[in-house]
GROMACS .gro file of C-alpha atoms in nm:
model
  436
    1MET     CA    1   2.213  -4.877   6.335
    2LYS     CA    2   2.339  -4.542   6.466
    3ILE     CA    3   2.189  -4.223   6.328
    4LYS     CA    4   2.406  -3.913   6.334
    5ARG     CA    5   2.235  -3.588   6.414
    6SER     CA    6   2.507  -3.343   6.341
    7LYS     CA    7   2.266  -3.055   6.284
    8SER     CA    8   2.118  -3.059   6.632
    9LEU     CA    9   2.245  -2.861   6.922
   10SER     CA   10   2.057  -3.067   7.175
   11PRO     CA   11   2.225  -3.314   7.407
   12GLU     CA   12   2.361  -3.622   7.249
   13PRO     CA   13   2.063  -3.818   7.112
   14SER     CA   14   1.961  -4.140   7.262
   15SER     CA   15   2.043  -4.337   6.949
   16SER     CA   16   2.407  -4.261   6.980
   17ARG     CA   17   2.449  -4.346   7.343
   18GLU     CA   18   2.631  -4.647   7.464
   19THR     CA   19   2.337  -4.750   7.677
   20LYS     CA   20   2.007  -4.682   7.505
   21ARG     CA   21   1.697  -4.597   7.697
   22VAL     CA   22   1.482  -4.901   7.761
   23LYS     CA   23   1.141  -4.900   7.609
   24LEU     CA   24   0.900  -4.733   7.842
   25GLU     CA   25   0.664  -4.970   8.004
   26GLU     CA   26   0.439  -4.940   8.304
   27SER     CA   27   0.596  -5.115   8.594
   28ALA     CA   28   0.445  -5.215   8.927
   29ASP     CA   29   0.611  -5.189   9.261
   30SER     CA   30   0.610  -5.470   9.525
   31ASN     CA   31   0.271  -5.332   9.643
   32GLY     CA   32   0.118  -5.372   9.302
   33VAL     CA   33   0.072  -4.996   9.250
   34THR     CA   34   0.141  -4.870   8.893
   35SER     CA   35   0.408  -4.601   8.874
   36SER     CA   36   0.363  -4.298   8.651
   37ILE     CA   37   0.593  -4.215   8.358
   38ASN     CA   38   0.814  -3.901   8.400
   39ILE     CA   39   0.840  -3.675   8.087
   40LEU     CA   40   1.213  -3.676   8.127
   41SER     CA   41   1.214  -4.053   8.065
   42PHE     CA   42   1.145  -3.985   7.697
   43SER     CA   43   1.429  -3.968   7.442
   44ASP     CA   44   1.547  -3.632   7.310
   45ASP     CA   45   1.385  -3.718   6.971
   46VAL     CA   46   1.048  -3.763   7.131
   47LEU     CA   47   1.083  -3.449   7.345
   48LEU     CA   48   1.177  -3.251   7.032
   49ASN     CA   49   0.861  -3.359   6.858
   50ILE     CA   50   0.667  -3.246   7.165
   51VAL     CA   51   0.816  -2.898   7.224
   52LYS     CA   52   0.820  -2.796   6.847
   53TYR     CA   53   0.459  -2.714   6.897
   54LEU     CA   54   0.528  -2.462   7.168
   55HIS     CA   55   0.546  -2.084   7.122
   56PRO     CA   56   0.889  -1.936   7.177
   57GLN     CA   57   0.780  -1.782   7.515
   58ASP     CA   58   0.687  -2.134   7.630
   59LEU     CA   59   1.024  -2.256   7.512
   60MET     CA   60   1.204  -1.992   7.728
   61ALA     CA   61   0.989  -2.094   8.028
   62ILE     CA   62   1.077  -2.471   8.009
   63SER     CA   63   1.441  -2.394   7.941
   64LEU     CA   64   1.454  -2.275   8.306
   65CYS     CA   65   1.326  -2.604   8.450
   66CYS     CA   66   1.643  -2.809   8.439
   67GLN     CA   67   1.981  -2.834   8.249
   68ARG     CA   68   1.840  -3.094   8.014
   69PHE     CA   69   1.558  -2.884   7.892
   70ALA     CA   70   1.794  -2.580   7.880
   71GLN     CA   71   2.006  -2.773   7.633
   72LEU     CA   72   1.711  -2.925   7.438
   73THR     CA   73   1.541  -2.592   7.379
   74GLN     CA   74   1.852  -2.471   7.205
   75ASP     CA   75   1.813  -2.719   6.923
   76ARG     CA   76   1.831  -2.530   6.600
   77THR     CA   77   1.527  -2.705   6.451
   78LEU     CA   78   1.314  -2.523   6.695
   79TRP     CA   79   1.433  -2.175   6.599
   80ARG     CA   80   1.428  -2.180   6.212
   81ARG     CA   81   1.099  -1.993   6.203
   82VAL     CA   82   1.031  -1.784   6.513
   83ASP     CA   83   0.704  -1.611   6.576
   84PHE     CA   84   0.661  -1.409   6.906
   85ARG     CA   85   0.347  -1.240   6.797
   86VAL     CA   86   0.116  -1.455   7.028
   87LYS     CA   87   0.139  -1.167   7.263
   88PRO     CA   88   0.319  -0.825   7.269
   89ILE     CA   89   0.685  -0.855   7.383
   90LEU     CA   90   0.874  -0.557   7.520
   91LEU     CA   91   1.226  -0.488   7.425
   92ASP     CA   92   1.367  -0.589   7.770
   93ASP     CA   93   1.204  -0.947   7.730
   94LEU     CA   94   1.306  -0.962   7.365
   95ILE     CA   95   1.670  -0.929   7.454
   96LYS     CA   96   1.632  -1.254   7.672
   97TYR     CA   97   1.530  -1.449   7.357
   98MET     CA   98   1.825  -1.330   7.135
   99LYS     CA   99   2.051  -1.610   7.274
  100PHE     CA  100   1.809  -1.866   7.109
  101LEU     CA  101   1.831  -1.727   6.759
  102GLN     CA  102   2.053  -1.948   6.532
  103PRO     CA  103   2.246  -1.877   6.208
  104LEU     CA  104   1.974  -2.110   6.041
  105THR     CA  105   1.694  -1.888   6.164
  106LEU     CA  106   1.510  -1.793   5.856
  107SER     CA  107   1.200  -1.608   5.980
  108LEU     CA  108   1.166  -1.377   6.284
  109ALA     CA  109   0.827  -1.211   6.384
  110ILE     CA  110   0.777  -0.984   6.671
  111ARG     CA  111   0.483  -0.761   6.791
  112GLY     CA  112   0.521  -0.483   7.042
  113ASN     CA  113   0.258  -0.253   7.210
  114LEU     CA  114   0.264   0.118   7.120
  115SER     CA  115   0.033   0.215   7.408
  116SER     CA  116   0.287   0.095   7.651
  117GLY     CA  117   0.541   0.366   7.551
  118THR     CA  118   0.836   0.120   7.590
  119SER     CA  119   0.822  -0.068   7.263
  120ALA     CA  120   1.113   0.105   7.094
  121LEU     CA  121   1.369  -0.093   6.897
  122THR     CA  122   1.730  -0.007   6.936
  123GLN     CA  123   2.039  -0.023   6.722
  124ASN     CA  124   2.168  -0.307   6.933
  125PHE     CA  125   1.860  -0.524   6.836
  126PHE     CA  126   1.919  -0.494   6.476
  127ASP     CA  127   2.295  -0.532   6.517
  128HIS     CA  128   2.223  -0.865   6.703
  129VAL     CA  129   1.971  -0.986   6.446
  130ARG     CA  130   2.222  -0.930   6.150
  131THR     CA  131   2.497  -1.111   6.349
  132GLN     CA  132   2.299  -1.415   6.484
  133CYS     CA  133   2.075  -1.465   6.180
  134ASN     CA  134   2.295  -1.421   5.881
  135GLN     CA  135   2.063  -1.613   5.653
  136LEU     CA  136   1.740  -1.443   5.762
  137LYS     CA  137   1.473  -1.431   5.489
  138GLU     CA  138   1.177  -1.296   5.666
  139LEU     CA  139   1.157  -1.014   5.918
  140ILE     CA  140   0.816  -0.902   6.057
  141ILE     CA  141   0.809  -0.611   6.293
  142GLU     CA  142   0.463  -0.499   6.415
  143GLU     CA  143   0.346  -0.207   6.634
  144TYR     CA  144   0.700  -0.090   6.747
  145TYR     CA  145   0.849   0.258   6.762
  146ILE     CA  146   1.145   0.314   6.541
  147HIS     CA  147   1.372   0.615   6.563
  148GLY     CA  148   1.408   0.720   6.206
  149ASP     CA  149   1.723   0.926   6.263
  150LYS     CA  150   1.917   0.665   6.454
  151ILE     CA  151   1.786   0.342   6.270
  152GLN     CA  152   1.835   0.359   5.891
  153ILE     CA  153   1.693   0.123   5.632
  154THR     CA  154   2.058   0.002   5.591
  155ASP     CA  155   2.060  -0.122   5.951
  156PHE     CA  156   1.809  -0.400   5.851
  157PRO     CA  157   1.948  -0.726   5.749
  158CYS     CA  158   2.034  -0.725   5.380
  159THR     CA  159   1.948  -1.095   5.335
  160ILE     CA  160   1.565  -1.060   5.383
  161GLU     CA  161   1.318  -1.125   5.115
  162LYS     CA  162   1.009  -1.024   5.313
  163LEU     CA  163   0.987  -0.710   5.529
  164SER     CA  164   0.678  -0.616   5.725
  165LEU     CA  165   0.654  -0.289   5.933
  166LYS     CA  166   0.285  -0.323   5.989
  167GLY     CA  167   0.144  -0.073   6.236
  168CYS     CA  168   0.493   0.059   6.343
  169LYS     CA  169   0.539   0.426   6.431
  170MET     CA  170   0.828   0.616   6.277
  171ASP     CA  171   0.963   0.932   6.436
  172TYR     CA  172   1.246   1.181   6.347
  173LEU     CA  173   1.223   1.126   5.967
  174GLN     CA  174   1.434   1.341   5.739
  175SER     CA  175   1.225   1.584   5.541
  176ASN     CA  176   1.442   1.577   5.234
  177LYS     CA  177   1.499   1.202   5.196
  178SER     CA  178   1.274   0.899   5.183
  179TYR     CA  179   1.333   0.653   5.462
  180PHE     CA  180   1.376   0.385   5.199
  181PHE     CA  181   1.654   0.554   5.019
  182LYS     CA  182   1.891   0.310   4.865
  183MET     CA  183   1.676   0.017   4.974
  184ASP     CA  184   1.692  -0.133   4.617
  185LEU     CA  185   2.072  -0.161   4.668
  186HIS     CA  186   2.070  -0.280   5.019
  187MET     CA  187   1.802  -0.539   4.980
  188PRO     CA  188   1.832  -0.670   4.632
  189ASN     CA  189   1.642  -0.988   4.702
  190LEU     CA  190   1.338  -0.830   4.869
  191THR     CA  191   1.023  -0.955   4.710
  192CYS     CA  192   0.747  -0.855   4.968
  193LEU     CA  193   0.707  -0.524   5.148
  194ILE     CA  194   0.424  -0.467   5.396
  195LEU     CA  195   0.354  -0.129   5.522
  196THR     CA  196   0.005  -0.155   5.648
  197LYS     CA  197  -0.112   0.115   5.886
  198CYS     CA  198   0.216   0.307   5.836
  199ASN     CA  199   0.078   0.667   5.857
  200TRP     CA  200   0.429   0.800   5.830
  201PHE     CA  201   0.463   0.674   5.483
  202THR     CA  202   0.473   0.964   5.228
  203PRO     CA  203   0.392   0.948   4.862
  204HIS     CA  204   0.745   1.030   4.727
  205SER     CA  205   0.871   0.700   4.880
  206LEU     CA  206   0.689   0.528   4.585
  207LEU     CA  207   0.971   0.632   4.364
  208VAL     CA  208   1.248   0.450   4.569
  209ILE     CA  209   1.037   0.146   4.629
  210SER     CA  210   0.947   0.103   4.262
  211LYS     CA  211   1.317   0.047   4.192
  212ILE     CA  212   1.345  -0.263   4.407
  213PRO     CA  213   1.437  -0.516   4.132
  214LYS     CA  214   1.252  -0.830   4.262
  215LEU     CA  215   0.951  -0.670   4.448
  216LYS     CA  216   0.644  -0.880   4.384
  217GLU     CA  217   0.416  -0.774   4.659
  218LEU     CA  218   0.351  -0.428   4.809
  219ARG     CA  219   0.080  -0.358   5.071
  220LEU     CA  220   0.011   0.002   5.149
  221ASN     CA  221  -0.340  -0.043   5.293
  222SER     CA  222  -0.443   0.213   5.558
  223CYS     CA  223  -0.145   0.445   5.477
  224HIS     CA  224  -0.353   0.758   5.527
  225ARG     CA  225  -0.086   1.002   5.404
  226LEU     CA  226  -0.082   0.830   5.065
  227GLY     CA  227  -0.293   1.087   4.878
  228GLU     CA  228  -0.260   1.325   4.584
  229CYS     CA  229   0.045   1.150   4.442
  230VAL     CA  230  -0.026   1.141   4.065
  231ALA     CA  231   0.315   1.266   3.985
  232TYR     CA  232   0.488   1.002   4.208
  233ALA     CA  233   0.259   0.723   4.077
  234SER     CA  234   0.318   0.811   3.727
  235LEU     CA  235   0.692   0.824   3.738
  236ALA     CA  236   0.708   0.508   3.958
  237THR     CA  237   0.489   0.287   3.723
  238ARG     CA  238   0.665   0.426   3.413
  239PHE     CA  239   1.016   0.356   3.526
  240GLY     CA  240   0.968   0.094   3.800
  241PHE     CA  241   0.752  -0.180   3.943
  242LYS     CA  242   0.881  -0.413   3.664
  243THR     CA  243   0.800  -0.724   3.857
  244LEU     CA  244   0.508  -0.622   4.092
  245GLU     CA  245   0.234  -0.882   4.107
  246ILE     CA  246   0.027  -0.791   4.429
  247LEU     CA  247  -0.077  -0.434   4.518
  248ASP     CA  248  -0.299  -0.353   4.811
  249LEU     CA  249  -0.434   0.003   4.828
  250ARG     CA  250  -0.736  -0.034   5.051
  251ASP     CA  251  -0.832   0.230   5.289
  252THR     CA  252  -0.619   0.503   5.115
  253SER     CA  253  -0.715   0.835   4.952
  254LEU     CA  254  -0.600   0.739   4.609
  255GLY     CA  255  -0.829   0.830   4.327
  256ASP     CA  256  -0.882   0.741   3.961
  257SER     CA  257  -0.560   0.910   3.840
  258GLU     CA  258  -0.322   0.718   4.069
  259VAL     CA  259  -0.497   0.387   4.013
  260GLY     CA  260  -0.496   0.443   3.645
  261CYS     CA  261  -0.112   0.478   3.655
  262PHE     CA  262  -0.079   0.125   3.762
  263SER     CA  263  -0.265   0.002   3.447
  264SER     CA  264   0.065   0.015   3.288
  265THR     CA  265   0.210  -0.239   3.522
  266LYS     CA  266   0.181  -0.553   3.312
  267THR     CA  267   0.291  -0.795   3.581
  268LEU     CA  268   0.009  -0.713   3.812
  269THR     CA  269  -0.212  -1.009   3.918
  270HIS     CA  270  -0.380  -0.897   4.225
  271LEU     CA  271  -0.527  -0.550   4.290
  272TYR     CA  272  -0.707  -0.457   4.612
  273LEU     CA  273  -0.907  -0.128   4.636
  274GLU     CA  274  -1.157  -0.027   4.908
  275CYS     CA  275  -1.290   0.312   5.004
  276PRO     CA  276  -1.178   0.448   5.347
  277THR     CA  277  -1.416   0.371   5.626
  278LEU     CA  278  -1.455   0.729   5.746
  279GLY     CA  279  -1.797   0.865   5.615
  280HIS     CA  280  -1.867   1.171   5.412
  281GLU     CA  281  -2.000   1.375   5.689
  282ASP     CA  282  -1.728   1.284   5.939
  283ARG     CA  283  -1.458   1.359   5.686
  284GLU     CA  284  -1.597   1.694   5.589
  285SER     CA  285  -1.629   1.778   5.968
  286GLU     CA  286  -1.267   1.682   6.021
  287ILE     CA  287  -1.154   1.892   5.738
  288VAL     CA  288  -1.330   2.204   5.862
  289GLN     CA  289  -1.174   2.156   6.201
  290GLN     CA  290  -0.826   2.116   6.060
  291ARG     CA  291  -0.871   2.436   5.857
  292GLN     CA  292  -0.998   2.631   6.154
  293GLN     CA  293  -0.704   2.507   6.365
  294ARG     CA  294  -0.445   2.613   6.099
  295GLN     CA  295  -0.607   2.953   6.060
  296ARG     CA  296  -0.554   3.031   6.426
  297GLN     CA  297  -0.188   2.937   6.411
  298PRO     CA  298   0.074   3.178   6.289
  299LEU     CA  299   0.197   3.140   5.929
  300PRO     CA  300   0.508   2.924   5.911
  301ILE     CA  301   0.841   3.085   5.798
  302PRO     CA  302   0.907   2.992   5.435
  303ILE     CA  303   1.193   2.747   5.390
  304PRO     CA  304   1.367   2.648   5.067
  305ILE     CA  305   1.227   2.345   4.904
  306PRO     CA  306   1.473   2.051   4.984
  307ILE     CA  307   1.652   1.866   4.710
  308TYR     CA  308   1.608   1.490   4.738
  309GLU     CA  309   1.909   1.264   4.734
  310ASP     CA  310   1.766   1.031   4.477
  311HIS     CA  311   1.880   1.178   4.135
  312ASN     CA  312   1.760   0.883   3.928
  313LEU     CA  313   1.402   0.995   3.912
  314ALA     CA  314   1.261   1.343   3.930
  315GLN     CA  315   1.104   1.411   4.271
  316PHE     CA  316   0.853   1.666   4.395
  317TYR     CA  317   0.779   1.816   4.729
  318ILE     CA  318   0.462   1.806   4.933
  319GLU     CA  319   0.439   2.013   5.249
  320ASP     CA  320   0.387   1.813   5.558
  321LEU     CA  321   0.114   2.057   5.671
  322VAL     CA  322  -0.115   1.935   5.393
  323SER     CA  323  -0.292   1.613   5.471
  324PHE     CA  324  -0.485   1.410   5.245
  325GLU     CA  325  -0.823   1.503   5.392
  326ASP     CA  326  -0.791   1.848   5.257
  327PHE     CA  327  -0.850   1.713   4.910
  328GLY     CA  328  -1.202   1.616   5.019
  329PHE     CA  329  -1.394   1.294   5.039
  330GLN     CA  330  -1.467   1.313   4.670
  331ARG     CA  331  -1.097   1.292   4.601
  332CYS     CA  332  -1.068   0.931   4.711
  333LEU     CA  333  -1.375   0.802   4.525
  334ILE     CA  334  -1.264   0.568   4.254
  335SER     CA  335  -1.505   0.550   3.961
  336ASP     CA  336  -1.547   0.353   3.639
  337ARG     CA  337  -1.260   0.561   3.496
  338ALA     CA  338  -0.999   0.378   3.702
  339ILE     CA  339  -1.151   0.033   3.646
  340CYS     CA  340  -1.190   0.083   3.274
  341ALA     CA  341  -0.817   0.167   3.249
  342LEU     CA  342  -0.750  -0.192   3.333
  343GLY     CA  343  -0.729  -0.362   2.994
  344SER     CA  344  -0.780  -0.056   2.772
  345ASP     CA  345  -0.563   0.058   2.487
  346THR     CA  346  -0.457   0.417   2.426
  347GLY     CA  347  -0.289   0.550   2.123
  348ASP     CA  348  -0.103   0.866   2.035
  349ARG     CA  349  -0.119   1.013   1.680
  350LYS     CA  350   0.111   1.256   1.503
  351VAL     CA  351   0.109   1.415   1.156
  352ILE     CA  352   0.400   1.305   0.940
  353ASN     CA  353   0.281   1.460   0.615
  354SER     CA  354   0.027   1.735   0.520
  355SER     CA  355  -0.034   1.816   0.152
  356PRO     CA  356  -0.196   2.141   0.021
  357GLN     CA  357  -0.472   1.929  -0.126
  358GLY     CA  358  -0.593   1.853   0.230
  359MET     CA  359  -0.473   1.499   0.257
  360VAL     CA  360  -0.321   1.433   0.606
  361ILE     CA  361  -0.112   1.118   0.676
  362LEU     CA  362  -0.116   1.021   1.042
  363GLN     CA  363   0.120   0.775   1.224
  364GLU     CA  364  -0.007   0.605   1.526
  365ASP     CA  365   0.201   0.529   1.812
  366ARG     CA  366   0.006   0.279   2.012
  367ARG     CA  367   0.081   0.224   2.386
  368ILE     CA  368  -0.099  -0.070   2.536
  369CYS     CA  369  -0.193   0.010   2.883
  370ASN     CA  370  -0.348  -0.306   3.033
  371ASN     CA  371  -0.304  -0.580   3.289
  372PRO     CA  372  -0.297  -0.897   3.091
  373ASN     CA  373  -0.227  -1.114   3.399
  374LEU     CA  374  -0.493  -0.968   3.632
  375LYS     CA  375  -0.645  -1.243   3.832
  376THR     CA  376  -0.793  -1.087   4.139
  377LEU     CA  377  -0.962  -0.745   4.155
  378VAL     CA  378  -1.124  -0.616   4.468
  379VAL     CA  379  -1.302  -0.279   4.447
  380ARG     CA  380  -1.526  -0.224   4.746
  381ASN     CA  381  -1.769   0.042   4.867
  382TYR     CA  382  -1.712   0.285   4.581
  383PRO     CA  383  -2.061   0.431   4.474
  384ARG     CA  384  -1.907   0.557   4.142
  385VAL     CA  385  -1.825   0.205   4.020
  386THR     CA  386  -2.121   0.095   3.801
  387ASN     CA  387  -2.221  -0.166   3.552
  388SER     CA  388  -1.988   0.000   3.297
  389SER     CA  389  -1.686  -0.142   3.489
  390LEU     CA  390  -1.848  -0.490   3.455
  391VAL     CA  391  -1.897  -0.461   3.092
  392HIS     CA  392  -1.543  -0.345   3.032
  393LEU     CA  393  -1.380  -0.627   3.251
  394ALA     CA  394  -1.598  -0.883   3.079
  395LEU     CA  395  -1.445  -0.776   2.743
  396ASN     CA  396  -1.084  -0.704   2.847
  397ALA     CA  397  -0.997  -0.894   3.156
  398SER     CA  398  -0.922  -1.230   2.997
  399LYS     CA  399  -0.743  -1.399   3.294
  400LEU     CA  400  -0.966  -1.266   3.567
  401GLU     CA  401  -1.052  -1.530   3.837
  402TYR     CA  402  -1.196  -1.329   4.126
  403LEU     CA  403  -1.390  -1.007   4.139
  404ASP     CA  404  -1.531  -0.823   4.452
  405VAL     CA  405  -1.772  -0.545   4.385
  406THR     CA  406  -1.938  -0.534   4.716
  407GLY     CA  407  -2.086  -0.196   4.807
  408THR     CA  408  -2.056  -0.038   4.466
  409SER     CA  409  -2.346   0.080   4.240
  410VAL     CA  410  -2.347  -0.228   4.011
  411THR     CA  411  -2.692  -0.377   3.981
  412ARG     CA  412  -2.803  -0.745   4.015
  413GLU     CA  413  -2.873  -0.753   3.646
  414GLY     CA  414  -2.525  -0.628   3.574
  415VAL     CA  415  -2.372  -0.890   3.796
  416GLU     CA  416  -2.578  -1.163   3.648
  417SER     CA  417  -2.480  -1.053   3.297
  418PHE     CA  418  -2.119  -1.059   3.377
  419LYS     CA  419  -2.141  -1.408   3.528
  420SER     CA  420  -2.309  -1.534   3.222
  421GLN     CA  421  -2.014  -1.401   3.015
  422LYS     CA  422  -1.741  -1.492   3.257
  423THR     CA  423  -1.844  -1.826   3.398
  424ASN     CA  424  -1.498  -1.905   3.526
  425VAL     CA  425  -1.488  -1.593   3.744
  426LYS     CA  426  -1.586  -1.606   4.117
  427VAL     CA  427  -1.794  -1.289   4.164
  428VAL     CA  428  -1.870  -1.142   4.517
  429SER     CA  429  -2.126  -0.865   4.547
  430SER     CA  430  -2.380  -0.718   4.782
  431PHE     CA  431  -2.653  -0.943   4.620
  432ASP     CA  432  -2.486  -1.262   4.733
  433THR     CA  433  -2.714  -1.433   5.002
  434ARG     CA  434  -2.411  -1.613   5.153
  435HIS     CA  435  -2.176  -1.315   5.136
  436SER     CA  436  -1.997  -1.248   5.464
   0.00000   0.00000   0.00000
């Protein structure tokens, strides 16, 4: 029975040839010496099952061996999910692999090397990806330079559902417009955005990102410019983030006020918080050095405050000269206040009638600010988080499944009391003997 392999770009399979390859058997010559089997003696189906375990760089290498391997390595089944991150790949080398990308390529992951100074992506690269991979769902770009003035967010493929710019460096950004402006319109199907270690990310971009209609996962860990953004966080959580489930804010300078804003995000299931690793003494020393350096510099010429192009939400302006370290180490210490905002109720009251006899009638306008679906909470290395947070979570976090309070000021007795009340919750703390 013949099997048609119409979806393959490899040479005509053995099953469809007039003369099938004979079953491989060891044969002996006239002198009784057993001959070895050549890899090219295998059928295309067998070879495909072997080479599918190779990295793209290895596929490129064996494609240069012979014509048969050159055709075999172009099979579309080998290029549906492409991951070049096994080692850094420069742009010149990356161009050589573009010919292997297929219309059915669903995932593309690349990693550069910022220290080399030549890992800069070009407009031609993005044009080629959009043309060759018109069904691309996942684009992962790590440790590359991106020229913010030449490459806009609209140059990225509009079909992607997951975008990662982890560790990328962005230069030549406009001061009056977020780099992600109109991202919600250009990528309507985006569900995951990873901006880990993107120190160029500024707080006002939260407003644009919050409007992405299907966004479920947002990772901003180690975005060190993400500080003092109460206004942005308040507006973003009030008008946006309607589908957000996973939020990673580890190693950022956010405090109680910003984290408290996300308590109104009812779809949130996973929240990750961890104090920046830089110690108090080192941070204060760095602040002093920055202030002294700015005092020696001439005062900048005042410029008019720019008007942002996004008119749907009010936006605020933060001078680029002010870094988050200026707010002090105490600024980024999350306390029980932020944790107790998760699952709490707040209510506003207003007087609707007041009689001369002293009777006052009040009307309550209760706003429930909670995370009813919160399953995972990580809050590490914050000394201001105490047993009060555990007591609150035991009473209000009904769906909690995982809690990490390592490095906080909770006590062993507080942890044991929490475990006794929430037996279905896995608790990780500094008191665990097997904690790693």
